[in-house]
Coordinates of C-alpha atoms and ligand atoms in Angstrom, one line a residue:
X220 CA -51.2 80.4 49.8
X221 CA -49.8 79.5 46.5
X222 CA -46.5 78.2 47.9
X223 CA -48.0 76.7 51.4
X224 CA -50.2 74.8 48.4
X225 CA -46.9 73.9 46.9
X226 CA -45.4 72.5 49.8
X227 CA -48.2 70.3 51.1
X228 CA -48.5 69.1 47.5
X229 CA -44.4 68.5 48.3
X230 CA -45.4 65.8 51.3
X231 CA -47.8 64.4 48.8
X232 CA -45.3 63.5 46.0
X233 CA -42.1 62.9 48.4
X234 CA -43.9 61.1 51.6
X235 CA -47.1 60.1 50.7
X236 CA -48.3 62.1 53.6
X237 CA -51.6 64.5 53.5
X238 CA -50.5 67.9 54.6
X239 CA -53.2 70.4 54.8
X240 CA -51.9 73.9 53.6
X241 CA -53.7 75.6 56.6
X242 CA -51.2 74.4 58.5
X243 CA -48.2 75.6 56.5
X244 CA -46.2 78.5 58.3
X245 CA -43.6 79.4 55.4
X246 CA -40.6 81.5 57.8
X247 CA -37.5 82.9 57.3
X248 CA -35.0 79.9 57.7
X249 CA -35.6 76.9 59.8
X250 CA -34.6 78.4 62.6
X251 CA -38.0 80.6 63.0
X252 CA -39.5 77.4 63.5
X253 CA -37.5 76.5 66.1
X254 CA -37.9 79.9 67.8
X255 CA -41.7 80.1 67.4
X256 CA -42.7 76.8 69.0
X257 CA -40.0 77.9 72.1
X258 CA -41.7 81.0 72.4
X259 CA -45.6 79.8 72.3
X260 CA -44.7 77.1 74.3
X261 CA -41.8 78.1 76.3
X262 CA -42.1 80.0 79.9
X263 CA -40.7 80.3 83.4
X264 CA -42.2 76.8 85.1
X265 CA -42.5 75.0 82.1
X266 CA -39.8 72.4 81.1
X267 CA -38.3 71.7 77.2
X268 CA -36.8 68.6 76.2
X269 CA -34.0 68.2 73.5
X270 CA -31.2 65.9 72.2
X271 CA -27.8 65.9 73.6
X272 CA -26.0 65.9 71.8
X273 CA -28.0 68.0 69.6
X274 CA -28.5 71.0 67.7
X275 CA -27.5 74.2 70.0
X276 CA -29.9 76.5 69.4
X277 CA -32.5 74.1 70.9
X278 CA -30.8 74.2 74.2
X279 CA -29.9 78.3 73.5
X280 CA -34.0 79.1 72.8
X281 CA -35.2 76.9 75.4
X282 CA -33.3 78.8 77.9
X283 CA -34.7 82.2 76.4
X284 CA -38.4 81.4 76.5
X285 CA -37.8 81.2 80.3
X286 CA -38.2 77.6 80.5
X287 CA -35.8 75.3 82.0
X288 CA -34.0 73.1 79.0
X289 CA -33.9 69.5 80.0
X290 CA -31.5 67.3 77.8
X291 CA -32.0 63.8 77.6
X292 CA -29.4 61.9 76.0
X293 CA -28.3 60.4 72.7
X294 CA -26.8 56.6 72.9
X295 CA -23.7 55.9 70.1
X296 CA -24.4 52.5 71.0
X297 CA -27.9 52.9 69.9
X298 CA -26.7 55.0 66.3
X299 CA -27.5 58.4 68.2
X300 CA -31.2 57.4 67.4
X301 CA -33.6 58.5 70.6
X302 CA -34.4 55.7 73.2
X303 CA -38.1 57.0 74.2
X304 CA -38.2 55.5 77.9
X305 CA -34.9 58.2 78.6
X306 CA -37.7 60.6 77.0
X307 CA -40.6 60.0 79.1
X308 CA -38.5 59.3 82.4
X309 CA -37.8 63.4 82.0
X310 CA -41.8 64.2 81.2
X311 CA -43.9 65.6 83.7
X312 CA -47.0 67.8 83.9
X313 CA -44.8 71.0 83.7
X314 CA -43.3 69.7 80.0
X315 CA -44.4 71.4 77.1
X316 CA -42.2 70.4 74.1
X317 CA -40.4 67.6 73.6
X318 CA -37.0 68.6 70.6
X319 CA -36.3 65.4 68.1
X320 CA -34.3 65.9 65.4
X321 CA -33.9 63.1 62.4
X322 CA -31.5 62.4 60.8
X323 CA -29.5 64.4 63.5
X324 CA -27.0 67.2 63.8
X325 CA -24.5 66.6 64.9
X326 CA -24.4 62.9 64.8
X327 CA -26.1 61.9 61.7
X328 CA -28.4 59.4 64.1
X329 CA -31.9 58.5 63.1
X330 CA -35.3 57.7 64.7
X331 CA -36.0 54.2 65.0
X332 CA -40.1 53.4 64.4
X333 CA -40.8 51.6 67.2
X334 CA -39.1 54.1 69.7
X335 CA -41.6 56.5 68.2
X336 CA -44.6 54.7 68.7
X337 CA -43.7 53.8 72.8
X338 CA -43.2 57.6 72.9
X339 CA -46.9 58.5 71.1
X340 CA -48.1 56.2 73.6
X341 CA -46.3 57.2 76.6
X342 CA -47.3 61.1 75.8
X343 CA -51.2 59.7 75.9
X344 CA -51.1 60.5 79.4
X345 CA -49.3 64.4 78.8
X346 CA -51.6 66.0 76.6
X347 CA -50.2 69.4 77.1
X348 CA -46.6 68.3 76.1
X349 CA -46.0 69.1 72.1
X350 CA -43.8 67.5 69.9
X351 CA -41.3 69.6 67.5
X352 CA -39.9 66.9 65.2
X353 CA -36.8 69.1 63.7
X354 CA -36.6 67.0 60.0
X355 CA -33.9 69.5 57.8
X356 CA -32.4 66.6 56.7
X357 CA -35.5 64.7 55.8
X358 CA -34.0 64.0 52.2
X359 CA -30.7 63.4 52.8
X360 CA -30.4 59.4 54.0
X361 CA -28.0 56.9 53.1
X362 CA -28.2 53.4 52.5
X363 CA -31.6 53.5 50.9
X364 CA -33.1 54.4 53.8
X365 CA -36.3 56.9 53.4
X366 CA -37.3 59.5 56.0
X367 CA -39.8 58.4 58.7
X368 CA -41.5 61.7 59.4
X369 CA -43.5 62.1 62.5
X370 CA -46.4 63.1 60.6
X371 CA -46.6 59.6 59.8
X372 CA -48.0 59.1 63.4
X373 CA -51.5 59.9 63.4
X374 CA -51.4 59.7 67.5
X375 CA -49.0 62.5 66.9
X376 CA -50.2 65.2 64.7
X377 CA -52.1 67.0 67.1
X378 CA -49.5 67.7 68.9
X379 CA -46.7 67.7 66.6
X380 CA -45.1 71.0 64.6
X381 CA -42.7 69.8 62.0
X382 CA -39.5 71.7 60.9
X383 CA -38.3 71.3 57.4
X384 CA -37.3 73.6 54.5
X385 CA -35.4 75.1 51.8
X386 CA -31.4 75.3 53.5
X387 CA -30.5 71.3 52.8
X388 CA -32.6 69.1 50.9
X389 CA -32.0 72.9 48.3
X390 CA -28.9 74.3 49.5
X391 CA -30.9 77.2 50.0
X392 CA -29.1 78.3 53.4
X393 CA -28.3 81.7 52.5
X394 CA -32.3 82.5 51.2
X395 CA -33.1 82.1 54.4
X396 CA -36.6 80.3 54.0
X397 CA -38.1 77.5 56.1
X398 CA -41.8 75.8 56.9
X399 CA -43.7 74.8 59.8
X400 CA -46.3 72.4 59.7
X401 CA -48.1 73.0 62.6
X402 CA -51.2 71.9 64.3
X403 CA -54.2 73.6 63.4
X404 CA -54.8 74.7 67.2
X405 CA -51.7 76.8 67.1
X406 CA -51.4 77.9 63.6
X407 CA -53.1 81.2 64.4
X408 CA -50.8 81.2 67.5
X409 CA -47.8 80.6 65.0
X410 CA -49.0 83.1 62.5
X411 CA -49.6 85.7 65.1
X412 CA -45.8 85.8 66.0
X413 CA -44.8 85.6 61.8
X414 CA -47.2 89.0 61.5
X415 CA -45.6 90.7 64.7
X416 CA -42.0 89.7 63.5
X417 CA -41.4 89.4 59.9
X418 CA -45.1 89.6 58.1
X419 CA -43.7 87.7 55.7
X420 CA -40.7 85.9 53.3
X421 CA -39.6 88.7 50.6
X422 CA -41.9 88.0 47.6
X423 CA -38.7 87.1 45.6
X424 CA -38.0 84.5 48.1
X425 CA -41.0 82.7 47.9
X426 CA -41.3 82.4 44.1
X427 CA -37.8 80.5 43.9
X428 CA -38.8 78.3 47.0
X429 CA -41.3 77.4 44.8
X430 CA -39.5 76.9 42.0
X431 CA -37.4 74.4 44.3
X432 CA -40.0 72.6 44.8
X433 CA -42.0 72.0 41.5
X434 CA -38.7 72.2 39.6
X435 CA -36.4 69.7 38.2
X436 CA -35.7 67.5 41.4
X437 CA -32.8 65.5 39.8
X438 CA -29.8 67.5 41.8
X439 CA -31.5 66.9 45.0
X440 CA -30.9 63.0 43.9
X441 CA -27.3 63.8 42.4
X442 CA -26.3 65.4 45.6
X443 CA -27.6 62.7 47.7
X444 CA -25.3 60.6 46.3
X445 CA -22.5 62.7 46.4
X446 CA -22.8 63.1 50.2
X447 CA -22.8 59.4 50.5
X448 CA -19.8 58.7 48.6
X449 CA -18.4 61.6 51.1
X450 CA -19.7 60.0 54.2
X451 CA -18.4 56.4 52.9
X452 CA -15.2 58.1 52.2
X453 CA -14.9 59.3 55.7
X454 CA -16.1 57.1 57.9
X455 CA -13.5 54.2 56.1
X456 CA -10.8 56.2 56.5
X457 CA -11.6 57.5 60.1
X458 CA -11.8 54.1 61.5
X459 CA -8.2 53.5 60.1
X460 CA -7.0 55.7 62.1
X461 CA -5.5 55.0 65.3
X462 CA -7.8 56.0 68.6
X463 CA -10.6 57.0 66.5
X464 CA -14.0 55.2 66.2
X465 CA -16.5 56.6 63.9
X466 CA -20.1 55.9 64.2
X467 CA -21.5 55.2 60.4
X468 CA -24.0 58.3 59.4
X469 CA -27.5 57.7 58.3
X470 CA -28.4 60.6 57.3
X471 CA -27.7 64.2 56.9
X472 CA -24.1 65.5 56.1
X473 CA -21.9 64.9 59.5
X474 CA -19.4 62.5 60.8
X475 CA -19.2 62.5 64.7
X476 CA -16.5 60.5 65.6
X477 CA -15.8 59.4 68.7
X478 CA -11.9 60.7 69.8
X479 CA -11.9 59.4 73.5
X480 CA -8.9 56.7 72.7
X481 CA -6.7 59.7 71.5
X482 CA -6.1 60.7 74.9
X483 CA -7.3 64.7 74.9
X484 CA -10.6 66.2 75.6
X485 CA -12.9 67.3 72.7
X486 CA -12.0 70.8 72.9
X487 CA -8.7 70.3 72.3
X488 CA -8.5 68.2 69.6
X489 CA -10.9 70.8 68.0
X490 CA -8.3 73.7 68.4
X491 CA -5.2 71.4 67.9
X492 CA -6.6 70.5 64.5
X493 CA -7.6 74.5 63.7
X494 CA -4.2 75.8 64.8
X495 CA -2.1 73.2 63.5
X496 CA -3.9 71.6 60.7
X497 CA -6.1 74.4 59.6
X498 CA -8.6 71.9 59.8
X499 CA -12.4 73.1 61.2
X500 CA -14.1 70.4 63.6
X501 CA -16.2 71.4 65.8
X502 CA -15.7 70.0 69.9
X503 CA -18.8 67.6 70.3
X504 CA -19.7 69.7 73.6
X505 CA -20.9 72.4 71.8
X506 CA -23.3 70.2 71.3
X507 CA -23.9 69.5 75.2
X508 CA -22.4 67.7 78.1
X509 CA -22.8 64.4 76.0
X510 CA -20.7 65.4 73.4
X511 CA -17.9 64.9 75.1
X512 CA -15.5 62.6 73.5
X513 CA -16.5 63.3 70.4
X514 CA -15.8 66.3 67.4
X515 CA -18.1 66.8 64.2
X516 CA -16.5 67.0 60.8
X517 CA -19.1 68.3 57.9
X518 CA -19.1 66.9 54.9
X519 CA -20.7 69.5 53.2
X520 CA -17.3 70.9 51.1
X521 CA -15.5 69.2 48.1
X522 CA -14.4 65.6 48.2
X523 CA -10.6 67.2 47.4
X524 CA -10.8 69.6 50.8
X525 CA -12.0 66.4 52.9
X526 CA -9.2 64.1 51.6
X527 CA -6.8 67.0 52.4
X528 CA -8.3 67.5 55.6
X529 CA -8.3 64.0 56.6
X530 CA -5.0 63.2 55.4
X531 CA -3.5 66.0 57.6
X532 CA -5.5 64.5 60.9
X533 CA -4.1 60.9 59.9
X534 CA -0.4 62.5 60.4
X535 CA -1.4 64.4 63.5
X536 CA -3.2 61.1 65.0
X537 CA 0.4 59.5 63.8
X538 CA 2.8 61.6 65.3
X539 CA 0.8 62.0 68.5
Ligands
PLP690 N1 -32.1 72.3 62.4 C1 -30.9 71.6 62.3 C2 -30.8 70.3 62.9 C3 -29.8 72.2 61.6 O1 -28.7 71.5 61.6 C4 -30.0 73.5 61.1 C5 -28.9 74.2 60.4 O2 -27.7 73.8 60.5 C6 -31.2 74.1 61.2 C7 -32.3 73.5 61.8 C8 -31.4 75.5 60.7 O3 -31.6 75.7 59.3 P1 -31.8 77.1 58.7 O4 -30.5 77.5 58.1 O5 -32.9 76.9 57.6 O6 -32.3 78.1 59.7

């Protein structure tokens, strides 16, 4: 209780948002959040919606609850951010969960407020459809931009489980710790599956993911700012490069260029960068069908490894 206190006292003091610690679920990595709403929510004749491109494991868990995973799609045009009507032209009675994820993996895209709001008001007429609004990058934006959590929605929060935790906004990956907020109606359901799986976080665990929270804050602020000088760094000197275009990142730490104007498909460029550069981009269809066209460079590694990296891909784009 003590740290489920300490992180609705964190959406307090970051977001200004009234988080009742009932409805904390502390797990094991954000992924368990993930997994938990799939599995209450998720069965044969049900349908799941989630970004594409988007996150794979959405798609991956989906398809393991038994439910059929239905993507809807993700516009560059638009900055990656959802369009709600391409949302609720996929909703019917069988949907259960709808996936959003801001700012995005793998495109960096983030939710527009008024998108949101046609969406609460478009699910009025699904009340059995919940919401998981994946937000692991919630305090990583650029540009001054601040996070719009879905909690801000009152229309929402009875339907709406929020993903956050320790792995990003901490750099906390390898402790493995995450939260749910979740609606009271399904907390018990939620904390049913934590008892039957894990019980709980290692006790250890829990003390430094409070510390991280009530602790000195300022290198969550320092590293902020280094991402952003990464992401400006990258996105200038992708667009100089011939048959690349580059999307500009809102938020968390990815560039998802699109490659379409270099003439090969995204796979390809993937491996032809790994084997010849020994440079790690991931193909933007491992992120779904509507990846295509498109690879994801992280910027979570040194500012001397990317310039490296992105000076070898300006020779390759050169001699192609
Ligand atoms: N959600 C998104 C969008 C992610 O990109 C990731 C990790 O890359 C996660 C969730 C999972 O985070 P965790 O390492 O805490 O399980």
């Amino acid at each position: 209780m003590e740290l489920r206190s300490g992180v609705a006292a964190y959406y307090e003091r970051c977001f200004g948002l009234d988080v009742d610690p009932e409805s904390v679920l502390v797990v094991p990595g954000g992924k368990v959040t993930m997994a938990f709403a799939m599995l209450l929510l998720g069965e044969s004749g049900r349908e799941i919606l989630y970004p594409d491109p988007g996150f794979p494991i959405y798609r991956s868990m989906a398809g393991y609850s038994g439910a059929r995973a239905v993507p809807y799609a993700l516009h560059e045009e638009m900055g990656f951010s959802f369009k709600a009507e391409d949302i609720l032209a996929r909703v019917n009675d069988n949907t259960r969960l709808i996936i959003l994820n801001s700012p995005g993996n793998p495109t960096g895209g983030s939710n527009v407020e008024a998108e949101v709001e046609v969406l609460a008001r478009g699910l009025e007429s699904f009340p059995n459809c919940a919401v998981l609004s994946d937000e692991i990058y919630s305090r990583l934006y650029f540009d001054g931009e601040s996070h719009l959590s879905l909690l801000q929605f009152e229309a929402l929060r009875e339907r709406l489980i929020v993903l956050d935790g320790w792995s990003k906004t901490y750099a906390m990956t390898g402790w493995r710790l995450g939260w749910g907020i979740w609606p009271i109606s399904m907390i018990g359901a939620a904390t049913k599956l934590a008892i039957n799986i894990h019980s709980c976080v290692n006790a250890p665990a829990q003390a430094a993911a409070l510390a991280a929270l009530e602790g000195p804050q300022d290198d969550v602020e320092t590293m902020r700012m280094a991402f952003q000088a990464r992401r400006d760094f990258i996105h200038a000197r992708l667009n100089a490069m011939p048959g690349i275009t580059a999307a500009r990142p809102k938020g968390a730490f990815y560039a998802f260029p699109n490659i379409s104007g270099l003439g090969l498909s995204a796979e390809q460029v993937q491996d032809q960068w790994l084997e010849e550069l020994n440079v790690a981009a991931i193909a933007g269809t491992s992120f779904g069908a509507a990846g295509e066209g498109y690879v994801r460079l992280s910027f979570a590694n040194s500012a001397g490894n990317i310039e490296e990296a992105l000076d070898r891909i300006e020779g390759w784009v050169k001699r192609l």
